[in-house]
Coordinates of N, CA and C in Angstrom, one line a residue:
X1 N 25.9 55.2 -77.9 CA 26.2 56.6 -78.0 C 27.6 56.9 -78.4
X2 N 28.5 56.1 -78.4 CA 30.2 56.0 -78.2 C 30.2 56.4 -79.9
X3 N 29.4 55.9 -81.1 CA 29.9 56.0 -82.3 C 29.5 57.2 -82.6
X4 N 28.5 58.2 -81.6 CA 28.0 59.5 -82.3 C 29.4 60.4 -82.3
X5 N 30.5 60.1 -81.2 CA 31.1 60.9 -81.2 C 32.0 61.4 -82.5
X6 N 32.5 60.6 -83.2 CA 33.1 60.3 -84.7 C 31.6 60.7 -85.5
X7 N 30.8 60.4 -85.4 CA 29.8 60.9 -86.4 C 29.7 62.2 -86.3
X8 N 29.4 62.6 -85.3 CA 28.6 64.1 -85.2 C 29.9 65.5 -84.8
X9 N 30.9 64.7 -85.0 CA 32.5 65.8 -84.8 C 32.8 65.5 -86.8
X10 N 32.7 64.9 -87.2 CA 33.2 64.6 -88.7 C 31.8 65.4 -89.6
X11 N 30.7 65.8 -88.8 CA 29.6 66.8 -89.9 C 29.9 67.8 -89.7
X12 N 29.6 68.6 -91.0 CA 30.2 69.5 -91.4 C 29.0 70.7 -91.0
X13 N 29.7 71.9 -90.9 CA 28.6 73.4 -90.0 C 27.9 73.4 -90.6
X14 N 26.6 73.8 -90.3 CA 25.6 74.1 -90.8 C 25.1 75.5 -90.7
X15 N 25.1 76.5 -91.9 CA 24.5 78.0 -91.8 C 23.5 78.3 -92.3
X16 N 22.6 79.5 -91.8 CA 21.7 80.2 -92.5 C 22.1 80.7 -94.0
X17 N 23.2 81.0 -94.2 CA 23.4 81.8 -95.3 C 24.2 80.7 -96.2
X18 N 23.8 81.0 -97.6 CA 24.8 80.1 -98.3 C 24.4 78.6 -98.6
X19 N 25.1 77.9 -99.2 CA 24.3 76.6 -99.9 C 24.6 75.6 -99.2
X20 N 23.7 74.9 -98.3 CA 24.4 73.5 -97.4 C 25.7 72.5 -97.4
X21 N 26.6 72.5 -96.8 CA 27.9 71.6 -97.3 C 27.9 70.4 -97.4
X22 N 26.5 69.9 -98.0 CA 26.1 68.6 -97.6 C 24.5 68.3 -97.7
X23 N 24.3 67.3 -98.8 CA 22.6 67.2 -99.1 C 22.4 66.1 -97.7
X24 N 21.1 66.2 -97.7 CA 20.2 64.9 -96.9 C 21.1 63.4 -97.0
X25 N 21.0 63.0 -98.1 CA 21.2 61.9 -98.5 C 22.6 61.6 -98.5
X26 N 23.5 62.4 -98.4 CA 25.0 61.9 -97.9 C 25.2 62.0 -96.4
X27 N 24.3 63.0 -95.6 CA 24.1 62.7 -94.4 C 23.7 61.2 -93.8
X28 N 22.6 61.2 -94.6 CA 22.4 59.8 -94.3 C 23.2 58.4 -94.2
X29 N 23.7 58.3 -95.7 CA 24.7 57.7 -96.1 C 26.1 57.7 -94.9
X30 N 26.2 59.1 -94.4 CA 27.1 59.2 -93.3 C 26.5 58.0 -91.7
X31 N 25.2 58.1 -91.5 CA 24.4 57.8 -90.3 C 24.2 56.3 -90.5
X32 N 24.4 55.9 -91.3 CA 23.8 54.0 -91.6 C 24.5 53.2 -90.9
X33 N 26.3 53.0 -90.9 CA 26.5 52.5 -90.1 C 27.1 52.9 -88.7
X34 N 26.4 54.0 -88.2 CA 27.1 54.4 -86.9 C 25.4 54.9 -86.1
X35 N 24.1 54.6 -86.4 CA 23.4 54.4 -85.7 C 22.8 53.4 -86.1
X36 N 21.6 53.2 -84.5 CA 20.5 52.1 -84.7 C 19.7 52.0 -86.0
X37 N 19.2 51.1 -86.3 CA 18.0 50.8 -87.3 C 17.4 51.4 -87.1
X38 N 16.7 51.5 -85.5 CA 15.4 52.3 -85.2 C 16.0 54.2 -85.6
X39 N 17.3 54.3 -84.7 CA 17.4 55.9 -85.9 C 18.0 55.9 -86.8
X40 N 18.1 55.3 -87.7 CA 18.0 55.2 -88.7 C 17.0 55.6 -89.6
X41 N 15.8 54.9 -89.5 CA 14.8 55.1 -89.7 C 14.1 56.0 -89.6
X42 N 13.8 56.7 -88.0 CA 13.4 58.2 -87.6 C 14.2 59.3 -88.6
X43 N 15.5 59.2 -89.4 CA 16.3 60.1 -90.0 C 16.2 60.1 -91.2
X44 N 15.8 58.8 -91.7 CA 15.4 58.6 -93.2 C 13.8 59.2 -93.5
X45 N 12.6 59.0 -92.5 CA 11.3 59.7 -92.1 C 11.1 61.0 -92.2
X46 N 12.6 61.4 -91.8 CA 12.3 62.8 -90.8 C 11.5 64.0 -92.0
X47 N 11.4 64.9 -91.2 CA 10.6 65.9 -92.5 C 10.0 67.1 -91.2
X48 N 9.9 68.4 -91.7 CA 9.7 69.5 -90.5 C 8.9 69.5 -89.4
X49 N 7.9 68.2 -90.3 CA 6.7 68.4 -89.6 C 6.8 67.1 -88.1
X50 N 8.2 66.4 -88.5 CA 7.9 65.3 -87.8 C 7.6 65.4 -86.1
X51 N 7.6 64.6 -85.1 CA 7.5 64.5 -83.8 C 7.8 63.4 -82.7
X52 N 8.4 62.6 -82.9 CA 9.0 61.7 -82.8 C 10.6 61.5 -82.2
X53 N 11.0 61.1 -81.5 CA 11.8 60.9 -80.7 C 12.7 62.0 -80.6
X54 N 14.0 61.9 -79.6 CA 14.4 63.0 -78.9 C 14.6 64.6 -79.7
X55 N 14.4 65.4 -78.8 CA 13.8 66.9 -79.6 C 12.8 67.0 -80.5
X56 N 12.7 66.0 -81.4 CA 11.8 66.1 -82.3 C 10.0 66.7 -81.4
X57 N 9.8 66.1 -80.3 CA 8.2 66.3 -79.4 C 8.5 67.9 -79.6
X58 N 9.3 68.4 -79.1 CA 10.3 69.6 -78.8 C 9.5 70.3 -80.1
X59 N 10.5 69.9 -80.9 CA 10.7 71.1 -81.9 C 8.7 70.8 -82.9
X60 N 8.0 69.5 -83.0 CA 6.9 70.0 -83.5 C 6.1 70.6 -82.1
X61 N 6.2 71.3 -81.3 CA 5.1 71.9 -80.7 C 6.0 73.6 -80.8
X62 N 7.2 73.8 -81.0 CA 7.9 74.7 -81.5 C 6.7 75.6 -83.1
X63 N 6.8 74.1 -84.1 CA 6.9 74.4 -85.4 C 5.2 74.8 -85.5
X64 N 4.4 74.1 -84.9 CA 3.3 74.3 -84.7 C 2.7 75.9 -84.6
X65 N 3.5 76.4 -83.7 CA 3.3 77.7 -83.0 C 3.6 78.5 -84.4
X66 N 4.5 78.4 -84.9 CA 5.2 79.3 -85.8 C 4.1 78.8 -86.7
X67 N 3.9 78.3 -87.8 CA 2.8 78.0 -88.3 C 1.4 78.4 -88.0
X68 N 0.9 78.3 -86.7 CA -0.1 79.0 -86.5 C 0.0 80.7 -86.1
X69 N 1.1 80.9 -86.0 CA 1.6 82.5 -86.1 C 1.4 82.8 -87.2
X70 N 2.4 82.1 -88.6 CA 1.9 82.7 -90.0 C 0.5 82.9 -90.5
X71 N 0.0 81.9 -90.0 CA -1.5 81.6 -91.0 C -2.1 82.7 -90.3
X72 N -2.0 83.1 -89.0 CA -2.8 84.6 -88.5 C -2.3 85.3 -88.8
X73 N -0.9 85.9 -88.9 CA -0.5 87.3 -89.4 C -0.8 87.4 -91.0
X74 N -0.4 86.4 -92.1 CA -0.9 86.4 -93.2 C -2.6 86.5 -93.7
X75 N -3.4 85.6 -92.8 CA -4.2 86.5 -92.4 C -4.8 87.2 -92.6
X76 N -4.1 88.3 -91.3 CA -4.5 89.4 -91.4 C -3.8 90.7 -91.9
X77 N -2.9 90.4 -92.6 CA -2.5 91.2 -94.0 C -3.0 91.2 -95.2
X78 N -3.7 89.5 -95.6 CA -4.8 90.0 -96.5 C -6.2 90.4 -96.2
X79 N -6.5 91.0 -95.1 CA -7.4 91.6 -94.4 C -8.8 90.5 -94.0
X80 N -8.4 89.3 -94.3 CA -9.8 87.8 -93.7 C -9.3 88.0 -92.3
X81 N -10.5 87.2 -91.3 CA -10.6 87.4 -90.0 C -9.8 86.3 -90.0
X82 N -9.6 86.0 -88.6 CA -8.8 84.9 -88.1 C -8.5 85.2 -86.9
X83 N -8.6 84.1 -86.1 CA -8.9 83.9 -84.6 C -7.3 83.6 -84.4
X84 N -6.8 84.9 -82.9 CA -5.5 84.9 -82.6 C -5.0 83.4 -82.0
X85 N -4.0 83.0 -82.4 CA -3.2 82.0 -81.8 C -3.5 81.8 -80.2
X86 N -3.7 81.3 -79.3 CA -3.3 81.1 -78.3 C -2.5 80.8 -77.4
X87 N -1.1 80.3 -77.9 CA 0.0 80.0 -77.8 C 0.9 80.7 -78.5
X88 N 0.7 82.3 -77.8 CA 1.8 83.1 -78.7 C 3.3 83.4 -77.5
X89 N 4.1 83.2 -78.5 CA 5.2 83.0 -78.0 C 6.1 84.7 -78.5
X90 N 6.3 85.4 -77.6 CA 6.7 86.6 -78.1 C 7.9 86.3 -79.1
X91 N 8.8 86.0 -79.7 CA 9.8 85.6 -80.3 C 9.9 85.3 -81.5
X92 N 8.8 84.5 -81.7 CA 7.7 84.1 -82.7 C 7.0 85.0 -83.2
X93 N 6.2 85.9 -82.5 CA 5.4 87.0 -82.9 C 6.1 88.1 -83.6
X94 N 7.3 88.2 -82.9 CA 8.1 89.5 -83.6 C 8.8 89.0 -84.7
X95 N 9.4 87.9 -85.0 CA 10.1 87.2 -86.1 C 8.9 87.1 -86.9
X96 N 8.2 86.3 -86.6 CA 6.5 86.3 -88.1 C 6.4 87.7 -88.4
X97 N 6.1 88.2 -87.9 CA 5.6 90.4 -87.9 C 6.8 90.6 -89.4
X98 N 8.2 90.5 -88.7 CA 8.9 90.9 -89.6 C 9.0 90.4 -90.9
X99 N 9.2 89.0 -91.1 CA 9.0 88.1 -92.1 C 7.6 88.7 -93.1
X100 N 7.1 88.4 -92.5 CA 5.4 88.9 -93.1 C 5.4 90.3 -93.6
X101 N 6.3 91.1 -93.1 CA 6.2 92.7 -93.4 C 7.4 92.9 -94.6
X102 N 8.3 91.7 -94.7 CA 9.6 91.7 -95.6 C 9.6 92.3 -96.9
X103 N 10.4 93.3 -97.6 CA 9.9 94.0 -98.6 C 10.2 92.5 -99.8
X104 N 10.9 91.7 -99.1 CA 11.3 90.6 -100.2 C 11.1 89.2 -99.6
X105 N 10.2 88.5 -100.5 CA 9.7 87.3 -99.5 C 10.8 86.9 -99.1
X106 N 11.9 86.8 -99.9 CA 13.1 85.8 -99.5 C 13.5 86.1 -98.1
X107 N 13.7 87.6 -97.9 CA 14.6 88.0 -96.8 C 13.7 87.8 -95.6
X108 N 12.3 87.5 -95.6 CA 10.8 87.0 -94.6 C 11.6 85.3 -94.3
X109 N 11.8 84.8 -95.6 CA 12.3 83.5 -95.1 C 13.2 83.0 -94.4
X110 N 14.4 83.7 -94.8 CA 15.7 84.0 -93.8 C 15.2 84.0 -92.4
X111 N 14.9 85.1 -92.4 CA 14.6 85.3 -91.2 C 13.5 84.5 -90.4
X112 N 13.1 83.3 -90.8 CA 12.3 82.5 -90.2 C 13.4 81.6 -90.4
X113 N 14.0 81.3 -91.1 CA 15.3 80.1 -90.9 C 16.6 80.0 -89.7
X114 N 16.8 81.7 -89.4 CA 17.5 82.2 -88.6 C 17.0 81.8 -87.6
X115 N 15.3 81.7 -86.8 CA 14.6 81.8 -86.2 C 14.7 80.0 -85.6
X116 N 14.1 79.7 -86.9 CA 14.5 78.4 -86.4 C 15.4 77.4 -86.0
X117 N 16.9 77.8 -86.7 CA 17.6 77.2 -86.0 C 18.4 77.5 -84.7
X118 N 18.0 78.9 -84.5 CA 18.1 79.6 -82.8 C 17.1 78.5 -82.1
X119 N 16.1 78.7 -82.3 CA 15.6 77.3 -81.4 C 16.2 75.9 -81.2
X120 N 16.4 75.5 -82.3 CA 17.1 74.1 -82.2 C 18.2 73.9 -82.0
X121 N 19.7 75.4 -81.9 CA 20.3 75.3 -80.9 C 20.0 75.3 -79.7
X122 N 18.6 76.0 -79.2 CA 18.1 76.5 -77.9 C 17.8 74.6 -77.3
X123 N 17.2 74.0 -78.6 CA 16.9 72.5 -77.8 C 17.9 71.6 -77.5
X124 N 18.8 72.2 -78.8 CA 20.0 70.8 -78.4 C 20.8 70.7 -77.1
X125 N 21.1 71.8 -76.9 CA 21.5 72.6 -75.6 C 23.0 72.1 -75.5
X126 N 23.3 71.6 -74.5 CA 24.6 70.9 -74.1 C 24.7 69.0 -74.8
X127 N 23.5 68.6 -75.3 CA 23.9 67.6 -75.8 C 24.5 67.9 -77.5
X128 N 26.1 67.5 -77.1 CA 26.6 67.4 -78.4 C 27.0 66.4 -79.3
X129 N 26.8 64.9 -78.2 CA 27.2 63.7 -79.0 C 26.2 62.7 -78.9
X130 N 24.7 63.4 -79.1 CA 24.0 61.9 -79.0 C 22.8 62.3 -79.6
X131 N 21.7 61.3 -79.7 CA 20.6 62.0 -80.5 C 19.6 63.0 -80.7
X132 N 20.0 63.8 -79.7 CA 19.1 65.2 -79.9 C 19.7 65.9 -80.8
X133 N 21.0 65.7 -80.3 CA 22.4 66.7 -81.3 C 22.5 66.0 -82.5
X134 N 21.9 65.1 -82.8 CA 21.9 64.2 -84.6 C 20.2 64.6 -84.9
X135 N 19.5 64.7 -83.7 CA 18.4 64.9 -84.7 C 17.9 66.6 -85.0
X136 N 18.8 67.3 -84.2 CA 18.7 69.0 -84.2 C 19.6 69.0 -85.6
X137 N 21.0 68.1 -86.0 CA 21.7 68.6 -86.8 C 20.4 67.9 -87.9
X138 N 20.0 66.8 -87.8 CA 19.1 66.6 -89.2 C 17.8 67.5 -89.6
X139 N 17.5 68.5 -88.8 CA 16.3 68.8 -88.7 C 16.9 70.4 -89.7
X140 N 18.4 70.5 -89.0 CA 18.8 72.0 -89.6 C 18.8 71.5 -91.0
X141 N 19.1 70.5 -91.1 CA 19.7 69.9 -93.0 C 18.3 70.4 -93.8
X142 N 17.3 69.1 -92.9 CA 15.9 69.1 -93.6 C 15.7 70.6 -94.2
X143 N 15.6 71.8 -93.1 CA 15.1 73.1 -93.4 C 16.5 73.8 -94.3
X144 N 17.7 73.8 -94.1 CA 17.9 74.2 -95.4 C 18.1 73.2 -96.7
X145 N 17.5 72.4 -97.1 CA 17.0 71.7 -97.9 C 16.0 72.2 -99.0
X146 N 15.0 72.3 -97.8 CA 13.6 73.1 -98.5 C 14.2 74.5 -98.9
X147 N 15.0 75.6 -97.9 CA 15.7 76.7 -98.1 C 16.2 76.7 -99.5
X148 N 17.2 75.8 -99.9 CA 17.7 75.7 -101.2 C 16.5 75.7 -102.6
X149 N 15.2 75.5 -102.3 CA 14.4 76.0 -103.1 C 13.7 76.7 -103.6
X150 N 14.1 77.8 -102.5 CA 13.9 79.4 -102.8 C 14.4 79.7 -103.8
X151 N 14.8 80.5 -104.7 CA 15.9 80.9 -105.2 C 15.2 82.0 -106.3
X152 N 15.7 83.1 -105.8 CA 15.5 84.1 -106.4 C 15.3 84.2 -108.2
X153 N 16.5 83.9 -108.9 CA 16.6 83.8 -110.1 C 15.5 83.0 -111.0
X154 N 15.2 81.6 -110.0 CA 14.5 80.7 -111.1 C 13.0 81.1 -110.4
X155 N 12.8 81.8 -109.3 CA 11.8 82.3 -109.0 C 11.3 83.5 -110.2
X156 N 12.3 84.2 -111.0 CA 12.2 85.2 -111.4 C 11.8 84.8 -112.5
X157 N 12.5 84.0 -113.2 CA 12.3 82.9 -114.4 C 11.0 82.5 -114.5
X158 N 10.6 81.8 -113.8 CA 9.1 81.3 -113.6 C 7.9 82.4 -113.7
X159 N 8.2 83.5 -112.8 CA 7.1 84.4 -112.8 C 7.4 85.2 -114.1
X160 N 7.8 85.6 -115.1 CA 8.8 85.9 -116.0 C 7.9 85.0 -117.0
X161 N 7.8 83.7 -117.0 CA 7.2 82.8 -118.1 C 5.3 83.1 -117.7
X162 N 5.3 83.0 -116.6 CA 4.0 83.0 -116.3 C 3.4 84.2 -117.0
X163 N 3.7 85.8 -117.0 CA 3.3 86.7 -117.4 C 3.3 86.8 -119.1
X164 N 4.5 86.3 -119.3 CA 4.7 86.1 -120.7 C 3.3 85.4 -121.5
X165 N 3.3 84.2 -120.7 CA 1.9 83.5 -121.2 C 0.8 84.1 -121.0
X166 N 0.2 84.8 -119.7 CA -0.6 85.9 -119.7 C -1.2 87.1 -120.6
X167 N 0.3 87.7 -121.6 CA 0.4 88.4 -121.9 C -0.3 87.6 -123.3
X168 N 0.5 86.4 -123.8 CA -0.1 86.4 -124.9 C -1.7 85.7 -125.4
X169 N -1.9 85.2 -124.0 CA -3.5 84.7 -124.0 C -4.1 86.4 -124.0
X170 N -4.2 87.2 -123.3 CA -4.9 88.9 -123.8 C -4.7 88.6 -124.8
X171 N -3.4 89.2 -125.7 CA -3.0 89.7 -126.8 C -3.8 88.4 -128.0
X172 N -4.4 87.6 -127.5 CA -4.7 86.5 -128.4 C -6.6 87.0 -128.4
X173 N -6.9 87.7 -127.5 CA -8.6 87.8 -127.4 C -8.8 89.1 -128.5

């Protein structure tokens, strides 16, 4: 645990807004010689879905919930039935609600990113120098990771080419 302290005081902040100061893979590259093989490993694995050692049990029965929150509010905004969650967590309910109601998908996503890494502060808690607090800080990377592939513009781009082709398959009948 002595080497997390130089590891995990030398990573750099991680925010909701804005472009990560730091890909996966120089994280990593940071983690090789200052933990075990075994985490090692769990951090080279990792992925949102994972469940596996410290916080990780934590945060998939977190991600679970949220997940089965979307799939029912989405849903039931496109008006199919769907059997309520079980395991509704108010917090969750009102963050999905919003997200789902977003006049811009993007700003739905935010606000599920915001969401999530409030929890994974909420798990790390007071551990700052050992592997909850390396696997909460890897888990924030993983999700703005995927975050970084939002992106408005080339989103715009794409749907932009798609209609274009649209347009000329009609215009071709």
């Amino acid at each position: 645990m002595a080497s997390y302290y130089y590891l995990i005081s030398s990573l750099p902040m991680l925010r909701t807004q804005g472009e990560p100061p730091i890909d996966y893979a120089s994280f990593l590259s940071m983690c090789k010689s200052a933990v075990s093989s075994g985490v090692y490993k769990t951090l080279e694995d990792l992925t949102v879905r994972s469940c596996r050692g410290p916080l990780l049990s934590e945060w998939a029965e977190f991600y679970r919930s949220l997940s089965r929150e979307l799939t029912y509010q989405r849903n039931l905004k496109l008006g199919r039935s769907c059997s309520i969650p079980s395991d509704r967590d108010v917090g969750i309910v009102q963050t999905v609600t919003a997200a789902v109601n977003a006049e811009n998908p993007l700003e739905g996503e935010r606000l599920l990113l915001d969401l999530e890494f409030r929890r994974l502060d909420d798990m790390i808690g007071l551990h700052n120098f050992d592997e909850r607090a390396l696997y909460g800080y890897a888990m924030k990377l993983q999700l703005l990771e995927r975050q970084r592939g939002f992106r408005y513009d080339r989103g715009k781009q794409a749907f932009d080419g798609l209609m274009d082709s649209i347009r000329q398959q009609i215009s071709s009948l």
